[in-house]
XYZ file of C-alpha atoms in Angstrom:
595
model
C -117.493 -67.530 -191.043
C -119.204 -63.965 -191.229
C -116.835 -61.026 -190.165
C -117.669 -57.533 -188.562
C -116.474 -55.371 -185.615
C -119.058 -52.886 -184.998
C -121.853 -54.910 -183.657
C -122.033 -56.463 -180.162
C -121.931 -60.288 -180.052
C -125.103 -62.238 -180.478
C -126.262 -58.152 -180.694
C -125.150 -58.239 -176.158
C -125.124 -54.497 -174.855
C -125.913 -55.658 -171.086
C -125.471 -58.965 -169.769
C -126.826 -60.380 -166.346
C -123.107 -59.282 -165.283
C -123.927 -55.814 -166.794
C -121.418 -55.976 -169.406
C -121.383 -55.564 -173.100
C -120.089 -58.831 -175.110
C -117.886 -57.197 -177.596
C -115.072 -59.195 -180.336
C -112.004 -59.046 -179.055
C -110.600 -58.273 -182.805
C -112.236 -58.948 -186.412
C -115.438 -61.283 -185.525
C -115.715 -64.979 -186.045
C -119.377 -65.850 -185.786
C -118.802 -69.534 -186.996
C -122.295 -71.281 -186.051
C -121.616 -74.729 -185.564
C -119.349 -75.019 -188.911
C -115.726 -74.830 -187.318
C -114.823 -77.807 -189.344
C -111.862 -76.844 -191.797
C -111.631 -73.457 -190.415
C -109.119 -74.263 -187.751
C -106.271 -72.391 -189.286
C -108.840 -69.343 -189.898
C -109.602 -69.583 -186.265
C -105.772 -69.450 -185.091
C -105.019 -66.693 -187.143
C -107.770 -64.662 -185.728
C -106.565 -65.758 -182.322
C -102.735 -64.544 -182.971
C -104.104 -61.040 -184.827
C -106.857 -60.291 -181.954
C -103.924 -60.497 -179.369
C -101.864 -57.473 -181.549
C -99.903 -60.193 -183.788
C -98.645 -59.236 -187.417
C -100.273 -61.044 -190.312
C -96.478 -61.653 -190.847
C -95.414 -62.459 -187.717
C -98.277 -65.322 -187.270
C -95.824 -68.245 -188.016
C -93.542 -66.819 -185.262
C -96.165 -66.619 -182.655
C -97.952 -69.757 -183.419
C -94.856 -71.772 -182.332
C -92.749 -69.371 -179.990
C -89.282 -70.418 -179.870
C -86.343 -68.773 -177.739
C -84.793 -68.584 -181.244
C -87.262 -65.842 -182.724
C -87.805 -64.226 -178.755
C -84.457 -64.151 -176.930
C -82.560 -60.917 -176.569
C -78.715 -60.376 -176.030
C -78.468 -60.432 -172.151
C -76.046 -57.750 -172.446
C -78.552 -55.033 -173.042
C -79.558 -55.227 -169.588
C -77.859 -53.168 -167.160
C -75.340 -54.565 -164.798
C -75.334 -58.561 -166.868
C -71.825 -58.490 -168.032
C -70.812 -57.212 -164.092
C -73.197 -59.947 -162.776
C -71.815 -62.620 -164.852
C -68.113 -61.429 -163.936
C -68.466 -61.809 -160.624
C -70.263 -64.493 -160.472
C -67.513 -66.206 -162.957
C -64.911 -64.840 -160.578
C -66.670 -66.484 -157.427
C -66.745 -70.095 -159.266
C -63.224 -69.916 -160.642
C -61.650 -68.862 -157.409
C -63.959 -71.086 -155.157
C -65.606 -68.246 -153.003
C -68.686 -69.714 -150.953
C -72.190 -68.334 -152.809
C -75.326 -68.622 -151.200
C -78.578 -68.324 -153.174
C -81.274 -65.672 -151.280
C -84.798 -66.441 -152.890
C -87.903 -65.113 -151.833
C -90.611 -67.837 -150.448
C -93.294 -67.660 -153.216
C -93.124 -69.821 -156.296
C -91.073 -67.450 -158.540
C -88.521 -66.743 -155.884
C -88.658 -70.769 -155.285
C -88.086 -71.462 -159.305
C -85.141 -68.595 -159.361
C -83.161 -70.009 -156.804
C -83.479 -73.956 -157.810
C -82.506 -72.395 -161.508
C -79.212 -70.707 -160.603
C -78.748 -73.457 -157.617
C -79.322 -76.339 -160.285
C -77.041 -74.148 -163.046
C -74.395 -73.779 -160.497
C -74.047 -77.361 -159.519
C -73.586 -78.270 -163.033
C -70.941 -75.725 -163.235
C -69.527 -77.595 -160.814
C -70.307 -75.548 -157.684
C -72.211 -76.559 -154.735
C -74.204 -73.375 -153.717
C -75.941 -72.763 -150.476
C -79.479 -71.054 -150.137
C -81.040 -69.128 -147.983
C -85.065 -68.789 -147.800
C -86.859 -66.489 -145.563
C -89.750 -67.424 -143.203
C -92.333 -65.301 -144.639
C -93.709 -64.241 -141.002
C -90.980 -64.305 -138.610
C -88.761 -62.254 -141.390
C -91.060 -60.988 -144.014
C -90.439 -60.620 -147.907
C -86.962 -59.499 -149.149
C -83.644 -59.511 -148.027
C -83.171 -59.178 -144.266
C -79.945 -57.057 -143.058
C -79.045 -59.632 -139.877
C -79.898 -62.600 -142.388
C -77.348 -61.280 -144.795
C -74.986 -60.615 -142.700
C -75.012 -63.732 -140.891
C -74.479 -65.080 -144.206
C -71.273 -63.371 -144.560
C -70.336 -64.192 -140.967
C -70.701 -68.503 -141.720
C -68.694 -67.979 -145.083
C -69.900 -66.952 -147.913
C -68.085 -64.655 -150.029
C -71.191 -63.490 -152.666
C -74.858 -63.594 -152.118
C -76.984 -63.502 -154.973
C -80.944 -62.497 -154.204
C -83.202 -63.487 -156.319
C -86.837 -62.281 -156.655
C -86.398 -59.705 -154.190
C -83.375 -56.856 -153.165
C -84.717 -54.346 -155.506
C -85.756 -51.602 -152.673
C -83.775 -53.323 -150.014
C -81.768 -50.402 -148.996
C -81.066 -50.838 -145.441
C -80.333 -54.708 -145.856
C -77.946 -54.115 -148.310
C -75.900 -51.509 -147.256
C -75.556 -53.556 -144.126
C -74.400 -56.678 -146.221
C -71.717 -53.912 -148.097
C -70.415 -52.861 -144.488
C -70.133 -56.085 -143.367
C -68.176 -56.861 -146.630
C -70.295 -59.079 -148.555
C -71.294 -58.989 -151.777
C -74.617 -58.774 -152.841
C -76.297 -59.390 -156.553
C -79.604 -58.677 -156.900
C -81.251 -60.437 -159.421
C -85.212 -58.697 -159.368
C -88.088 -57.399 -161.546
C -90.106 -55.457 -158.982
C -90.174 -51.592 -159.325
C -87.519 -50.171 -158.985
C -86.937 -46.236 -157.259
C -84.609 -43.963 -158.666
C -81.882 -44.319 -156.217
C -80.762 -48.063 -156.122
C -79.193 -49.891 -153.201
C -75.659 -50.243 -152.881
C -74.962 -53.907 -154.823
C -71.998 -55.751 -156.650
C -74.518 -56.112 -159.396
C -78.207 -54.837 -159.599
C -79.697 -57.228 -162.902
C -83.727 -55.648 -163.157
C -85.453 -54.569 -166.632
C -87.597 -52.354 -164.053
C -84.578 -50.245 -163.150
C -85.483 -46.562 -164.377
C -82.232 -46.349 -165.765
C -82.683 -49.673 -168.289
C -82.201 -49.140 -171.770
C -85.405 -49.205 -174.337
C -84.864 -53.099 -175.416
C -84.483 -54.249 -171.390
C -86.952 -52.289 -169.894
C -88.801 -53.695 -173.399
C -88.650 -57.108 -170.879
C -90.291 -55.502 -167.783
C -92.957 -58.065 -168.171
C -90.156 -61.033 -167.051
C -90.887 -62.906 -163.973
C -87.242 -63.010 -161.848
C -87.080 -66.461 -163.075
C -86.924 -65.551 -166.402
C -84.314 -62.690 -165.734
C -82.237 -65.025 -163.875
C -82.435 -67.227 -166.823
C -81.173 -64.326 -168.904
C -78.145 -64.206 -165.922
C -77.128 -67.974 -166.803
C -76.917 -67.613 -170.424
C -74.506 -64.355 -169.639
C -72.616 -66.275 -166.997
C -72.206 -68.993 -169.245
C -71.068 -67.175 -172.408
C -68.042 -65.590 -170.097
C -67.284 -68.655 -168.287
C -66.694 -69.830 -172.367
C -64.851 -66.995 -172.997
C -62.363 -67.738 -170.025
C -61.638 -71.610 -171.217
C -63.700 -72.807 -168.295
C -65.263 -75.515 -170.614
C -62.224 -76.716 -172.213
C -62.256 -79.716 -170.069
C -65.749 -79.743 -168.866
C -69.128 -80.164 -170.630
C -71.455 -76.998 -170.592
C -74.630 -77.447 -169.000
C -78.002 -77.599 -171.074
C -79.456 -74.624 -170.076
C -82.349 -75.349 -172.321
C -83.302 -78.095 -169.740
C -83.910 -75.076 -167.069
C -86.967 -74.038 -169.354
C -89.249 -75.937 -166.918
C -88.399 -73.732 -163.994
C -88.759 -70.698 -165.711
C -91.982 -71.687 -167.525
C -93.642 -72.550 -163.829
C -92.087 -69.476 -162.018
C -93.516 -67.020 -165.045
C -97.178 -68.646 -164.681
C -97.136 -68.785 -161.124
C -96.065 -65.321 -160.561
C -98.802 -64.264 -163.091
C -96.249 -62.802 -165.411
C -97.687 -61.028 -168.788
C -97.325 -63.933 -171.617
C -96.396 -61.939 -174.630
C -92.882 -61.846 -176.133
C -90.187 -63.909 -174.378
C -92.450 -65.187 -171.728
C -94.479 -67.287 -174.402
C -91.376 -68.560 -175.481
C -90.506 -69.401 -172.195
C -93.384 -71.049 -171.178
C -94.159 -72.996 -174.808
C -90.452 -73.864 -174.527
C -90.781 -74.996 -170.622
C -94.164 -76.872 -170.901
C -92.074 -79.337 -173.436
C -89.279 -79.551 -171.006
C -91.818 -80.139 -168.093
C -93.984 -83.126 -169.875
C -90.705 -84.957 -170.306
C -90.689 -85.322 -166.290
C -86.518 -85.229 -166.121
C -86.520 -82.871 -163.119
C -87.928 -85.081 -160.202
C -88.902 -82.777 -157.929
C -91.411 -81.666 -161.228
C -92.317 -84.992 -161.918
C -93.234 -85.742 -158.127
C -95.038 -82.425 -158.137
C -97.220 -83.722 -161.381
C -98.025 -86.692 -159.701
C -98.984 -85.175 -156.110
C -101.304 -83.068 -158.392
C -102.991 -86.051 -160.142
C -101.823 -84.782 -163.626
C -100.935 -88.377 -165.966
C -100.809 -85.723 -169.199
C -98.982 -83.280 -170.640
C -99.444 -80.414 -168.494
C -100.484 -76.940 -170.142
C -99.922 -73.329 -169.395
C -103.180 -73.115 -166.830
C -102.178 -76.054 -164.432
C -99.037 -74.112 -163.703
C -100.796 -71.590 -162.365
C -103.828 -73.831 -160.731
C -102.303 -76.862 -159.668
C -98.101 -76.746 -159.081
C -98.392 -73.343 -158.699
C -100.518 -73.393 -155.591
C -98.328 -76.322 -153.893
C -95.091 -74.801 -153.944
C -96.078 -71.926 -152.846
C -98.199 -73.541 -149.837
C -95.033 -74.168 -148.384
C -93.966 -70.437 -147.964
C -97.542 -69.198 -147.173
C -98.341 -71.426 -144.134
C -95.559 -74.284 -143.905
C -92.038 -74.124 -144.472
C -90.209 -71.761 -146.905
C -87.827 -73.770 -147.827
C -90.088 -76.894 -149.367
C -90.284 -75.374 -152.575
C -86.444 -74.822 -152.799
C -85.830 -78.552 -151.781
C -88.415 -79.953 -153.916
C -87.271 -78.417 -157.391
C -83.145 -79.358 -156.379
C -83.683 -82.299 -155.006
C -82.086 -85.378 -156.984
C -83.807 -88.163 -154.384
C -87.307 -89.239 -155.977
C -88.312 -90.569 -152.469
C -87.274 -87.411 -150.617
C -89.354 -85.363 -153.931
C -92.217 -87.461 -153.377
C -92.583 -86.840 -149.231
C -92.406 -83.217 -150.410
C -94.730 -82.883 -152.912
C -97.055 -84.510 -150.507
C -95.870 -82.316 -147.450
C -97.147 -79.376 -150.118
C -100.474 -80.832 -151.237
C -101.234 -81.553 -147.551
C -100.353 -77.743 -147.040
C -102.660 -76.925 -149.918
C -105.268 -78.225 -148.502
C -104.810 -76.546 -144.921
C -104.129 -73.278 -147.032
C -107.873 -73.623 -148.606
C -109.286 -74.370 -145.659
C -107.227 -70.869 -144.035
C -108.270 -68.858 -146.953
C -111.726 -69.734 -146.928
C -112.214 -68.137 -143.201
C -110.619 -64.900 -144.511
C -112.020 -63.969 -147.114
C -115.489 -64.483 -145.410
C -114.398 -61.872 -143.087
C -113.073 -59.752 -145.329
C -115.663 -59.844 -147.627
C -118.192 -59.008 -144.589
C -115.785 -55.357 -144.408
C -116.744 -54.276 -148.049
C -120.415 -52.785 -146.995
C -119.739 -49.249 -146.428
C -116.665 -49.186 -149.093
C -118.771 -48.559 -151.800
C -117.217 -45.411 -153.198
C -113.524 -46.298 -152.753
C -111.276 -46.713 -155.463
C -109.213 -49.373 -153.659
C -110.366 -52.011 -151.360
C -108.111 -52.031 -148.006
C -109.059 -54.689 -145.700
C -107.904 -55.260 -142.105
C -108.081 -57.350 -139.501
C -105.994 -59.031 -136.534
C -105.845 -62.576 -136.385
C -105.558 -63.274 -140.534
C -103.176 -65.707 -141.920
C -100.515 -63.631 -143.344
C -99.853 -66.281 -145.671
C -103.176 -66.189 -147.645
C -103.792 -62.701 -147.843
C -102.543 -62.217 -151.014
C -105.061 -64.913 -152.448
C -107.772 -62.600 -150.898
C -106.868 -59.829 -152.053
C -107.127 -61.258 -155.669
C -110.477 -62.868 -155.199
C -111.742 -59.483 -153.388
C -110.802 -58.146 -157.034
C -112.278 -60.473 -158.632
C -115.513 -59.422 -156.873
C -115.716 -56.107 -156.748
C -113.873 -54.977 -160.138
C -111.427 -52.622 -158.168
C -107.634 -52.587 -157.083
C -107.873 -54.999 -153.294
C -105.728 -54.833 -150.519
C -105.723 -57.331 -147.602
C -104.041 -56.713 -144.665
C -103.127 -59.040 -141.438
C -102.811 -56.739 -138.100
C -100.174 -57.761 -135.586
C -101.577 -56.368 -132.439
C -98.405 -56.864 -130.370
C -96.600 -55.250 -132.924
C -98.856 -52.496 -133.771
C -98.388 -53.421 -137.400
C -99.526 -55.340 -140.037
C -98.513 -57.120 -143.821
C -100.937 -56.519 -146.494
C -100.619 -58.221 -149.903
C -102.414 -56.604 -153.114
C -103.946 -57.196 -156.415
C -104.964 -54.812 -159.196
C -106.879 -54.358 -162.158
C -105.736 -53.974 -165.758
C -105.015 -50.078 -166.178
C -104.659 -49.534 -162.527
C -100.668 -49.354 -161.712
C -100.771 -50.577 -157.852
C -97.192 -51.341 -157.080
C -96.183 -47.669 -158.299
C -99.140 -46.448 -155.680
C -97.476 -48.445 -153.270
C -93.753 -46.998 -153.622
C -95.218 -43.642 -153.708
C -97.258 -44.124 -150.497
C -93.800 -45.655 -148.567
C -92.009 -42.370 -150.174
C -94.548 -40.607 -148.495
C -94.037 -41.779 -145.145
C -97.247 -43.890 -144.729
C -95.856 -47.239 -145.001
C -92.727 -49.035 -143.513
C -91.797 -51.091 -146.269
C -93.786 -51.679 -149.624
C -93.081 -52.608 -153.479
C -94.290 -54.796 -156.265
C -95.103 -54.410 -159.431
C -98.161 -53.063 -161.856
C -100.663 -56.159 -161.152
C -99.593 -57.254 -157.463
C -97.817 -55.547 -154.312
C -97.003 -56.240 -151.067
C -96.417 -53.564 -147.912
C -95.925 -53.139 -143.973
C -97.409 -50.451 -142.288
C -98.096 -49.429 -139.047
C -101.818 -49.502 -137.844
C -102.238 -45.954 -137.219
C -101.562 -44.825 -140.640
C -104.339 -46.951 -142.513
C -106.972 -44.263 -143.113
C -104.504 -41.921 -144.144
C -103.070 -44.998 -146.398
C -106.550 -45.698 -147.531
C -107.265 -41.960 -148.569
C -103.956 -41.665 -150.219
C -104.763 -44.748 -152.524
C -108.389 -43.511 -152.919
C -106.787 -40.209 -154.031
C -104.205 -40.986 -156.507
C -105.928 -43.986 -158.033
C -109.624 -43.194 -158.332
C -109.128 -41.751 -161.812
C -107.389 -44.867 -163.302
C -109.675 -47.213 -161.840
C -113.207 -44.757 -163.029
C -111.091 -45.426 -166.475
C -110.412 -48.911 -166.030
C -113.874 -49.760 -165.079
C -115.632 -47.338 -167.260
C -113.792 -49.814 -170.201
C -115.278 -53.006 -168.467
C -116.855 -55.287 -171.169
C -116.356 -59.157 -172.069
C -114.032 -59.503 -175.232
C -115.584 -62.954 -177.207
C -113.319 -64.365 -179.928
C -115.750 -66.901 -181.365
C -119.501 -67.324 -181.876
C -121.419 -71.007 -181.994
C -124.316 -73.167 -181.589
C -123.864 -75.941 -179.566
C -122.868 -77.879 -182.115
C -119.766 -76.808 -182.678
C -118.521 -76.902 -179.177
C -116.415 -79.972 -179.467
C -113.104 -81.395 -178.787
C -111.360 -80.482 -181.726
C -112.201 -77.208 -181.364
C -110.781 -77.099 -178.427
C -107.501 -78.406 -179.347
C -107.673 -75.487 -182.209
C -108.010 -73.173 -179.185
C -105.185 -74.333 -177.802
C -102.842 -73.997 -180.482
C -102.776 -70.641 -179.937
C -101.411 -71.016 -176.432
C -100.071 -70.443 -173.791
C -102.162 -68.025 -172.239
C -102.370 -66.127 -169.278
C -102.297 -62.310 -168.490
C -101.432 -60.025 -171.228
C -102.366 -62.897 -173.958
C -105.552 -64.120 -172.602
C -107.115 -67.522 -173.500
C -110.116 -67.565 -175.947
C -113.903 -66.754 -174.819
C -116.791 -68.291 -176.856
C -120.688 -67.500 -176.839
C -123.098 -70.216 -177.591
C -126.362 -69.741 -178.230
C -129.434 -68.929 -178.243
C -129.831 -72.102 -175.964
C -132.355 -73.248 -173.008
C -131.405 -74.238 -170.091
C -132.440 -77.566 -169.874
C -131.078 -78.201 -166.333
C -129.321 -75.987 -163.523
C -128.614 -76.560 -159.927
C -125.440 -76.346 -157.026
C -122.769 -78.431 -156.990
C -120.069 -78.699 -154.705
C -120.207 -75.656 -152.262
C -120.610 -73.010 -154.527
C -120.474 -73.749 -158.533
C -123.176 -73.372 -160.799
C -123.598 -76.737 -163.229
C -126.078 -75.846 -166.373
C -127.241 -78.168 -169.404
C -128.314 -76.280 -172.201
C -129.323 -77.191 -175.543
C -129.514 -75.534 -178.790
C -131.958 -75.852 -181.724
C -129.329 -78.102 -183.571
C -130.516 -80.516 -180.993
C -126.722 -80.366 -179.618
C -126.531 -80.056 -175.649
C -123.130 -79.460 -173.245
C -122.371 -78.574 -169.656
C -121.196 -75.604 -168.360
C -119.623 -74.733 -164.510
C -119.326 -71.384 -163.342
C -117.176 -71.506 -160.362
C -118.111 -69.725 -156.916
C -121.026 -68.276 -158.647
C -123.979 -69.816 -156.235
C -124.850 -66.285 -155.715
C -124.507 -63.930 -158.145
C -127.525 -62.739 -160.285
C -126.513 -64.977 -163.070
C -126.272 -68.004 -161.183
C -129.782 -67.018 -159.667
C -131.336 -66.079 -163.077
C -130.507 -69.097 -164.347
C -131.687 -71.501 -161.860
C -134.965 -69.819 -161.773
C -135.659 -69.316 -165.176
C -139.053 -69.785 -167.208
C -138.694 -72.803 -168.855
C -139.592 -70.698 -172.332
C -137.070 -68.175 -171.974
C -134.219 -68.637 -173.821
C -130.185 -67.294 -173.238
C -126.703 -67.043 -174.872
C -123.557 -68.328 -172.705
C -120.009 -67.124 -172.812
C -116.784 -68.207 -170.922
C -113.950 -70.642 -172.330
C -114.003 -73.825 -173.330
C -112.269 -76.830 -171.907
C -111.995 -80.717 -172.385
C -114.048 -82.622 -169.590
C -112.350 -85.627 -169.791
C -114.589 -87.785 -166.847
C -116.824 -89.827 -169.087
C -115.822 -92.677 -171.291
C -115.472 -89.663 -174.393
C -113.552 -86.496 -173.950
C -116.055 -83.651 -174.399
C -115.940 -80.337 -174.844
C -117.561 -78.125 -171.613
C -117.777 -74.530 -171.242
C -116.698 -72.294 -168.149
C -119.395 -70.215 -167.588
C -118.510 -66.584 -167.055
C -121.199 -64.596 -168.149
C -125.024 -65.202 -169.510
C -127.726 -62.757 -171.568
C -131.377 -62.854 -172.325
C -131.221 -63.954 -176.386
C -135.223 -63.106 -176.438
């Protein structure tokens, strides 16, 4: 296996995409001999993602051991878990406010699921994402208060919900919030305000800003626990196996497209194990509505459970997810999970129509920094998904917005580019007046605004952001960890791959270029997706797929090449497991000229 870091892969500077194909760390050109050089290639993996030599036998199998910090470092834990202590032991009413995507779906069924085996039946509350919108309502919460309950805890959601909760404190609730959206410098008036985000968090917490809210609720019930030990409450009943929560947390953190570095690797290495052992049966109806008879891995969280729970909250009913993941009837799990795949279906179908009309607004937005898309009659419920494909097409920050025309507003989801701080933009636009609500976080956001105000919106984001995205752009290149001939694209090294797992953003999964290789067949399959045979001088051949790339230039080059000319691939590799042997295919992302 040669090794340098100066020159371009397979010598790259401009690809059919336009990009440069540069190592992601030290090089590992490995032709086709990757036999015996597995552990080589994993520690090259771990390093290339900013890993210690030392640190490698920590990262290769993350536990909660090595990751977990004292919950007590976060602000307002120890006041959180007191009260919430104080609610159980005195037998106040608590209802569980979640948010209606898949994170704010996995945060309630965790503390929902912890609090039954504490011994306490809690209520929940889920919004309807467009009669009410995302976070806390003020008349929800204090209807709440008004049917009983005594403390509402919010999960995924309260962090900028000023109005809403200061009507829950004069109605004489209270209210934890349990979040890990951006926070502003004045908070809302809480019982408890639990958010590495906060501005005020010390240096290890705000360490965790990366944390889904189903991973800082999972912090919540190991501090809730620990004081409920400290006041005898388990002298004469078992403590609950928190551990056995890891598959919540692990589907919430993927889903929500959480940074997987520190903590959250441990989460979700920890929670895939829980997961494959199917005890929750909401999860293992969910696996089986999605067709999956293995072990699942890090990438069908995101692409196959992911999508179904949060169907429910985008165009069904919010509170599927919730019922699913609590639910302790298998029959009752499996009508669900097949309520939700049905929904996923009618969701693809939705999504499909708007982003063909949004895409049709991008002539004439050439020189924008940020995409902002509008339109009356979209589904608010996909927008979001638009917004991230529009993103994924044009390389800048995308923001999709549904117009009420009654209303004279409209709710507009966003997604942003690495280096490119969107949810920040977002706060600072609503502080400006331009928007009537708005928040998120660096990669996603989500805002109101009235219709009037979208050019000055638009020119405001255009302003402050065109800088960081000329940056963030200007950087663009495709980071390869691995170089081989055909004939070393195989199984096992796939499963070498995937040792270094999980992946997702922040740790991303392994790219490989093959080649040089012709192109020995390429056509359409499907709607959209590219399907290539190639074939190396080894005399080894594979497949590749590059999904929804009919018509993009490489797509195009490629199935009208000259049947001389000869190219080098690059995407990530995966196991096609459809014939009678498992094989090893690659995802096309990218192709180059090799002569």
């Amino acid at each position: 296996m040669a090794s340098r870091t100066l020159s371009n892969v397979l010598g790259v500077s401009q690809s059919l995409a336009g990009r440069g194909w540069l190592w992601r760390g030290g090089t590992m050109d490995c032709g086709d001999e990757t036999f015996g050089l597995s552990d080589s290639i994993l520690e090259q993996l771990l390093m290339s993602r900013g890993v210690a030599r030392e640190d490698i036998a920590k990262h290769t199998s993350p536990t909660m051991r090595e990751f977990l910090p004292n919950p007590s470092e976060f602000r307002d834990m120890e006041k959180a878990a007191e009260r919430i202590a104080s609610a159980i032991t005195s037998g106040e009413q608590i209802t569980v406010y979640g948010d209606y995507d898949v994170d704010g779906a996995t945060s309630a069924a965790l503390l929902i699921d912890l609090l039954g085996a504490l011994g306490v039946e809690a209520g929940y509350y889920i919004p309807d994402r467009l009669l009410e919108g995302y976070g806390p309502s003020g008349e929800a919460l204090v209807r709440l208060a008004e049917q009983g309950s005594n403390l509402i805890v919010t999960v995924d959601c309260g962090a900028m919900a000023h109005e809403a909760l200061t009507m829950a404190r004069e109605a004489g609730v209270d209210v934890i919030v349990v979040d890990h959206h951006k926070c502003a410098s004045e908070l809302p008036p809480t019982a408890a305000l639990v958010n590495p985000n906060r501005l005020d968090e010390s240096d290890l917490a705000a360490s965790h800003g990366h944390l889904a809210a189903v991973g800082v609720a999972f912090l919540l019930a190991i501090a809730l626990v620990r004081t409920l030990r400290a006041k005898g409450y388990f002298e004469s009943r078992k403590e609950p196996d928190l551990m056995s929560l890891l598959d919540l947390v692990a589907l919430g953190t993927v889903a929500d497209v959480a940074a997987l570095h520190g903590l959250n690797r441990a989460f979700v290495a920890q929670g895939l194990k829980v997961l494959a052992r199917r005890d929750r049966i909401g999860m293992a109806a969910l696996l089986d509505a999605s067709r999956l008879k293995r072990a699942p891995i890090a990438s069908d969280l995101g692409f196959a459970l992911g999508p179904r729970i949060n169907a429910g909250g985008r165009i069904g009913e919010s509170t599927l997810g919730v019922r699913l993941l609590t639910t302790s009837d298998a029959e009752e799990a499996r009508e669900i999970a097949e309520q939700l795949s049905a929904l996923n279906e009618e969701r693809r179908a939705i999504e499909a129509e708007v982003q063909e009309a949004a895409e049709a607004q991008l002539v004439g937005q050439d020189n924008m920094a940020v995409q902002v898309l509008a339109a009356s009659g979209w589904h608010p419920g996909v927008i979001g998904i638009v917004a991230g494909r529009i993103k994924e097409k044009t390389g800048k920050p995308s923001i999709v917005i549904a117009l009420d025309g009654d209303e004279g507003q409209g709710k507009g989801s966003g997604r942003s580019i690495s280096g490119v701080d969107l949810g920040a933009a977002i706060i600072a636009a609503r502080e400006e007046g331009l928007l009537v609500a708005g928040g998120g976080h660096a990669m996603a956001a989500g805002l109101t605004i009235d219709q009037a105000n979208l050019p000055a919106f638009s020119e405001f984001l255009d302003t402050r952001l065109a800088k960081d995205v000329g940056r963030a752009r200007a950087g663009q290149s495709m980071h390869i960890d691995l170089s081989l001939t055909p004939g070393g694209l195989t199984p096992d090294l796939v499963n070498t791959l995937e040792a270094a797992g999980p992946y997702g953003v922040g740790w991303p999964a392994p790219r490989v270029a093959v080649g040089p290789v012709r192109i020995v067949k390429a056509d359409i399959v499907g709607k959209d997706h590219l399907r290539v045979i190639a074939a190396g001088a080894d005399g080894k051949s594979f497949k590749a797929i590059a999904f929804r790339a009919a018509e993009t230039e490489m797509a195009q080059t490629l199935l009208h090449r000259s049947a001389a000319r000869r190219f080098h691939l690059a995407g990530r590799v995966k196991i096609d497991d459809w014939g009678p042997r498992p094989a090893a295919e690659l995802h096309l992302e990218d192709a180059a000229f090799a002569d």
